[in-house]
Coordinates of C-alpha atoms and ligand atoms in Angstrom, one line a residue:
M1 CA 9.1 16.1 -12.6
G2 CA 10.9 18.4 -10.5
S3 CA 14.9 17.2 -9.5
N4 CA 13.9 17.5 -6.1
D5 CA 11.1 15.6 -5.7
P6 CA 11.4 12.6 -3.4
I7 CA 8.9 10.3 -5.2
A8 CA 8.7 10.8 -9.6
V9 CA 7.0 7.3 -10.8
T10 CA 6.0 6.5 -14.5
G11 CA 4.0 4.2 -16.4
L12 CA 4.1 2.0 -13.2
N13 CA 2.3 -1.2 -14.1
H14 CA 1.8 -4.6 -11.7
W15 CA 0.8 -7.4 -12.4
F16 CA 0.4 -10.7 -9.3
G17 CA 0.4 -14.4 -10.4
T18 CA 1.7 -16.5 -13.2
G19 CA 0.3 -17.7 -15.7
E20 CA -3.5 -18.6 -16.1
A21 CA -4.1 -16.9 -12.9
R22 CA -1.6 -13.8 -13.8
K23 CA -4.2 -10.9 -14.0
Q24 CA -3.2 -7.0 -13.8
A25 CA -3.1 -4.7 -10.8
V26 CA -1.7 -1.6 -11.3
F27 CA -2.4 0.0 -14.7
D28 CA 0.1 3.5 -16.0
V29 CA 0.5 5.0 -12.7
N30 CA 2.4 8.3 -12.9
L31 CA 2.7 10.8 -10.2
T32 CA 5.6 12.5 -8.8
V33 CA 5.4 13.5 -5.0
A34 CA 6.8 17.0 -3.5
R35 CA 9.3 16.8 -1.1
G36 CA 7.2 17.6 2.7
S37 CA 4.2 16.9 1.2
L38 CA 1.5 14.7 2.8
T39 CA -0.6 12.8 0.1
V40 CA -2.8 10.5 0.5
L41 CA -4.1 7.4 -1.7
V42 CA -8.2 6.4 -1.4
G43 CA -10.4 4.1 -3.2
P44 CA -12.6 1.2 -2.5
S45 CA -11.2 -2.4 -1.2
G46 CA -8.6 -3.9 -3.5
S47 CA -8.4 -1.2 -6.1
G48 CA -4.5 -1.4 -5.6
K49 CA -3.3 1.4 -2.7
T50 CA -1.5 -1.1 -0.7
T51 CA 0.2 -2.9 -3.7
V52 CA 1.1 0.6 -4.9
L53 CA 2.6 1.7 -1.7
T54 CA 4.7 -1.6 -1.1
L55 CA 5.9 -0.4 -5.2
L56 CA 6.9 2.7 -4.1
G57 CA 8.8 1.9 -0.2
C58 CA 11.4 -1.1 -2.4
L59 CA 9.2 -3.8 -0.3
R60 CA 7.8 -5.9 -4.0
E61 CA 9.8 -5.7 -6.9
V62 CA 8.9 -2.7 -9.6
Q63 CA 8.4 -5.6 -12.4
D64 CA 7.5 -2.6 -15.3
G65 CA 7.4 0.7 -15.5
S66 CA 9.3 3.7 -13.7
V67 CA 9.6 4.7 -9.9
H68 CA 12.7 7.2 -8.6
L69 CA 12.6 7.4 -4.9
L70 CA 15.1 9.5 -3.1
G71 CA 16.1 9.7 -6.7
H72 CA 17.3 6.4 -7.3
E73 CA 15.4 4.1 -9.7
L74 CA 14.0 1.1 -8.4
H75 CA 13.0 -0.8 -11.2
G76 CA 16.5 -3.6 -12.0
A77 CA 18.3 -1.5 -8.7
H78 CA 20.6 -4.6 -7.1
P79 CA 20.0 -5.7 -3.5
T80 CA 22.2 -3.7 -2.0
L81 CA 20.8 0.5 -3.1
L82 CA 17.3 -1.5 -2.0
T83 CA 18.2 -2.1 1.3
S84 CA 20.3 1.2 1.8
L85 CA 17.4 2.9 0.5
R86 CA 14.7 1.5 3.1
R87 CA 17.3 2.8 5.5
R88 CA 15.7 6.0 4.8
L89 CA 11.8 5.1 5.2
G90 CA 9.1 5.4 7.8
F91 CA 7.0 2.7 7.0
I92 CA 4.0 2.4 9.3
F93 CA 1.7 -1.0 8.1
Q94 CA -1.4 -2.3 10.0
A95 CA 0.4 -5.0 11.3
H96 CA 2.3 -3.1 13.6
N97 CA 5.0 -6.3 13.4
L98 CA 5.8 -5.2 17.3
H99 CA 8.6 -7.9 19.3
E100 CA 6.3 -9.4 22.1
S101 CA 8.9 -9.8 23.6
L102 CA 10.4 -6.4 23.5
T103 CA 9.2 -3.3 25.4
A104 CA 8.0 -0.7 23.9
Q105 CA 11.4 1.1 24.2
Q106 CA 13.5 -1.1 23.5
N107 CA 10.9 -1.6 20.0
V108 CA 11.0 1.6 19.6
I109 CA 15.2 1.1 19.6
M110 CA 14.8 -1.2 16.8
G111 CA 13.5 1.4 14.3
L112 CA 17.2 3.0 14.8
D113 CA 19.8 0.6 15.0
V114 CA 19.5 0.4 11.4
H115 CA 19.9 4.2 11.1
G116 CA 22.6 5.6 12.7
R117 CA 25.1 5.0 15.3
L118 CA 24.0 6.2 18.5
S119 CA 24.7 5.5 22.0
A120 CA 22.6 3.1 24.2
G121 CA 21.6 6.3 25.8
Q122 CA 21.2 8.6 22.6
A123 CA 18.9 5.5 21.8
E124 CA 17.0 5.7 24.5
A125 CA 16.6 9.2 24.5
A126 CA 15.7 9.2 21.4
A127 CA 13.4 6.3 21.8
D128 CA 11.7 7.5 24.9
H129 CA 11.3 11.2 23.0
V130 CA 8.3 10.0 19.9
L131 CA 6.9 7.5 22.4
D132 CA 6.2 10.4 24.7
L133 CA 5.0 12.7 21.7
V134 CA 2.5 9.5 20.8
G135 CA 1.3 9.3 24.3
L136 CA 2.7 6.6 25.2
G137 CA 5.7 8.5 27.6
D138 CA 4.2 6.7 30.8
R139 CA 4.1 2.6 29.1
L140 CA 8.1 2.8 28.0
A141 CA 8.9 -0.5 30.2
Y142 CA 5.5 -2.2 28.8
L143 CA 5.4 -5.3 26.8
P144 CA 3.3 -5.3 23.3
A145 CA 1.0 -7.7 25.2
N146 CA -0.2 -5.6 27.6
L147 CA -0.7 -2.9 25.8
S148 CA -3.7 -2.1 23.8
G149 CA -4.9 -2.1 20.0
G150 CA -4.2 1.8 19.6
Q151 CA -0.9 1.8 22.2
K152 CA 0.1 -1.2 19.9
Q153 CA -0.3 0.6 16.6
R154 CA 1.2 4.8 19.0
V155 CA 4.1 2.3 19.4
A156 CA 4.8 1.0 15.8
V157 CA 4.5 4.9 14.8
A158 CA 7.0 5.7 17.5
R159 CA 8.9 3.5 15.2
A160 CA 8.1 4.8 12.3
L161 CA 9.2 8.6 13.0
V162 CA 12.1 8.1 15.3
G163 CA 14.7 7.1 13.1
N164 CA 13.8 11.0 11.0
P165 CA 13.4 8.8 7.7
D166 CA 13.2 11.4 4.6
V167 CA 9.8 9.6 3.3
I168 CA 7.3 7.6 5.7
F169 CA 4.7 5.1 4.2
A170 CA 1.6 4.8 6.6
D171 CA -1.5 2.1 5.4
E172 CA -4.1 3.2 7.8
P173 CA -1.8 4.1 10.1
T174 CA -4.8 5.5 12.0
A175 CA -6.7 3.1 12.0
A176 CA -6.8 1.8 15.7
L177 CA -6.4 4.4 17.0
D178 CA -8.6 7.0 19.4
R179 CA -10.0 10.7 18.3
E180 CA -7.0 12.2 20.6
S181 CA -3.9 9.6 19.4
G182 CA -5.3 9.4 15.2
A183 CA -4.9 13.5 15.8
N184 CA -1.9 13.2 17.9
V185 CA -0.3 10.7 14.7
V186 CA -1.2 13.3 11.9
A187 CA 0.4 16.6 13.1
M188 CA 3.6 14.7 13.7
I189 CA 3.9 13.9 10.4
K190 CA 2.1 17.8 9.2
R191 CA 5.6 19.3 11.6
L192 CA 7.9 17.2 10.3
G193 CA 6.9 17.9 6.5
H194 CA 7.7 21.6 7.7
E195 CA 10.0 21.5 9.8
R196 CA 12.3 18.4 8.6
G197 CA 11.0 18.2 4.9
T198 CA 9.5 14.8 5.5
T199 CA 7.2 13.6 2.5
T200 CA 3.7 11.0 3.5
V201 CA 2.3 8.7 1.5
M202 CA -0.3 7.2 3.9
V203 CA -3.4 5.2 2.5
T204 CA -6.0 6.1 4.7
H205 CA -10.4 7.0 4.7
D206 CA -9.7 8.7 8.0
N207 CA -11.3 11.9 7.1
R208 CA -9.5 14.0 9.9
I209 CA -6.7 12.8 7.9
L210 CA -8.0 13.6 4.4
D211 CA -9.0 17.3 5.9
Q212 CA -5.1 17.9 6.2
A213 CA -4.1 15.6 3.3
D214 CA -2.1 18.5 0.8
R215 CA -3.5 16.0 -2.2
V216 CA -5.5 13.0 -2.4
I217 CA -5.6 10.4 -4.9
T218 CA -7.9 7.8 -5.4
L219 CA -7.5 4.5 -7.3
E220 CA -9.9 2.5 -8.4
D221 CA -9.2 -1.1 -10.2
G222 CA -5.3 0.0 -10.7
R223 CA -6.1 3.1 -12.0
I224 CA -5.9 7.2 -11.0
V225 CA -9.0 7.7 -11.3
D226 CA -8.8 11.3 -9.5
D227 CA -6.1 14.0 -7.8
T228 CA -6.7 16.6 -6.0
L229 CA -3.2 18.4 -6.4
Ligands
LIG1 N1 0.4 -11.0 -3.1 C1 -0.4 -11.1 -3.8 N2 -1.2 -12.7 -4.9 C2 -2.0 -11.8 -5.6 N3 -3.0 -11.5 -5.6 C3 -3.0 -9.1 -5.3 C4 -1.9 -9.8 -3.9 N4 -2.2 -8.5 -3.6 C5 -3.1 -8.0 -3.7 N5 -3.2 -8.5 -5.1 C6 -4.6 -7.8 -5.2 O1 -4.4 -7.0 -6.0 C7 -5.7 -5.9 -5.9 C8 -5.3 -5.0 -5.0 O2 -5.0 -4.8 -3.7 P1 -4.2 -4.4 -3.6 O3 -3.7 -4.6 -1.3 O4 -3.1 -3.2 -3.4 O5 -5.8 -3.4 -2.4 P2 -6.1 -1.7 -1.3 O6 -6.8 -1.0 -1.9 O7 -4.9 -2.5 -0.4 O8 -7.3 -3.2 -0.9 P3 -7.6 -3.4 0.5 O9 -8.2 -0.9 0.7 O10 -8.5 -3.9 1.5 O11 -6.5 -2.9 1.8 C9 -6.7 -6.7 -5.6 O12 -7.0 -7.6 -6.5 C10 -5.6 -8.5 -4.9 O13 -6.9 -9.2 -4.9
LIG2 MG1 -4.3 -2.0 1.7

């Protein structure tokens, strides 16, 4: 593995449950992910895609094996380190978790709060810019309740991207999007990869994205069974 690789995983195993109910969900996963690349995880329901994504994204404690993220070992890492690493990540998950009492613009600014020290005006400008990119430039002041499912998903995408994360973790980010918005999101991720070296690991079965992926990893029963690198 190159020391520049943002993600390097060796011998990763993961179990859920305790006692009799303890069940292994991830088996000996090994992979390195190149900077600026778009890696897609595919596989049947229950094959471990979300589990792997959340382990790599510091959202789940690493139990066994090694996960190197942005130069740091996650196994046994101190919570302070995990918190500071999470600030360098962007997450786009199925449940978009928008704050219902905040407008689209304010929700996106929430993605900035942990990232930096911008003035209110700068934060608004940054939020407006990414909302414009996802086609919501005319919905800045809308509350989530007044947005469609796909529009809410686009706000979540904008929130994940606004802080210029080093790594984006996404779980079916285009599932609720129409054709054009889905294509815009992928184009944006590809451009961030080229221009800023942003690395993306994404679970998706969307063919439009699979066509654009640098690499497609297939999981089955918690194991990597195919890797097109
Ligand atoms: N919190 C949990 N507690 C217990 N078992 C879990 C938990 N989360 C996932 N699992 C189990 O781990 C396995 C992998 O689940 P995971 O959510 O990673 O699958 P997935 O590939 O993301 O599936 P889907 O495509 O349906 O989202 C499944 O057998 C699932 O039942
Ligand atoms: Mg899943």
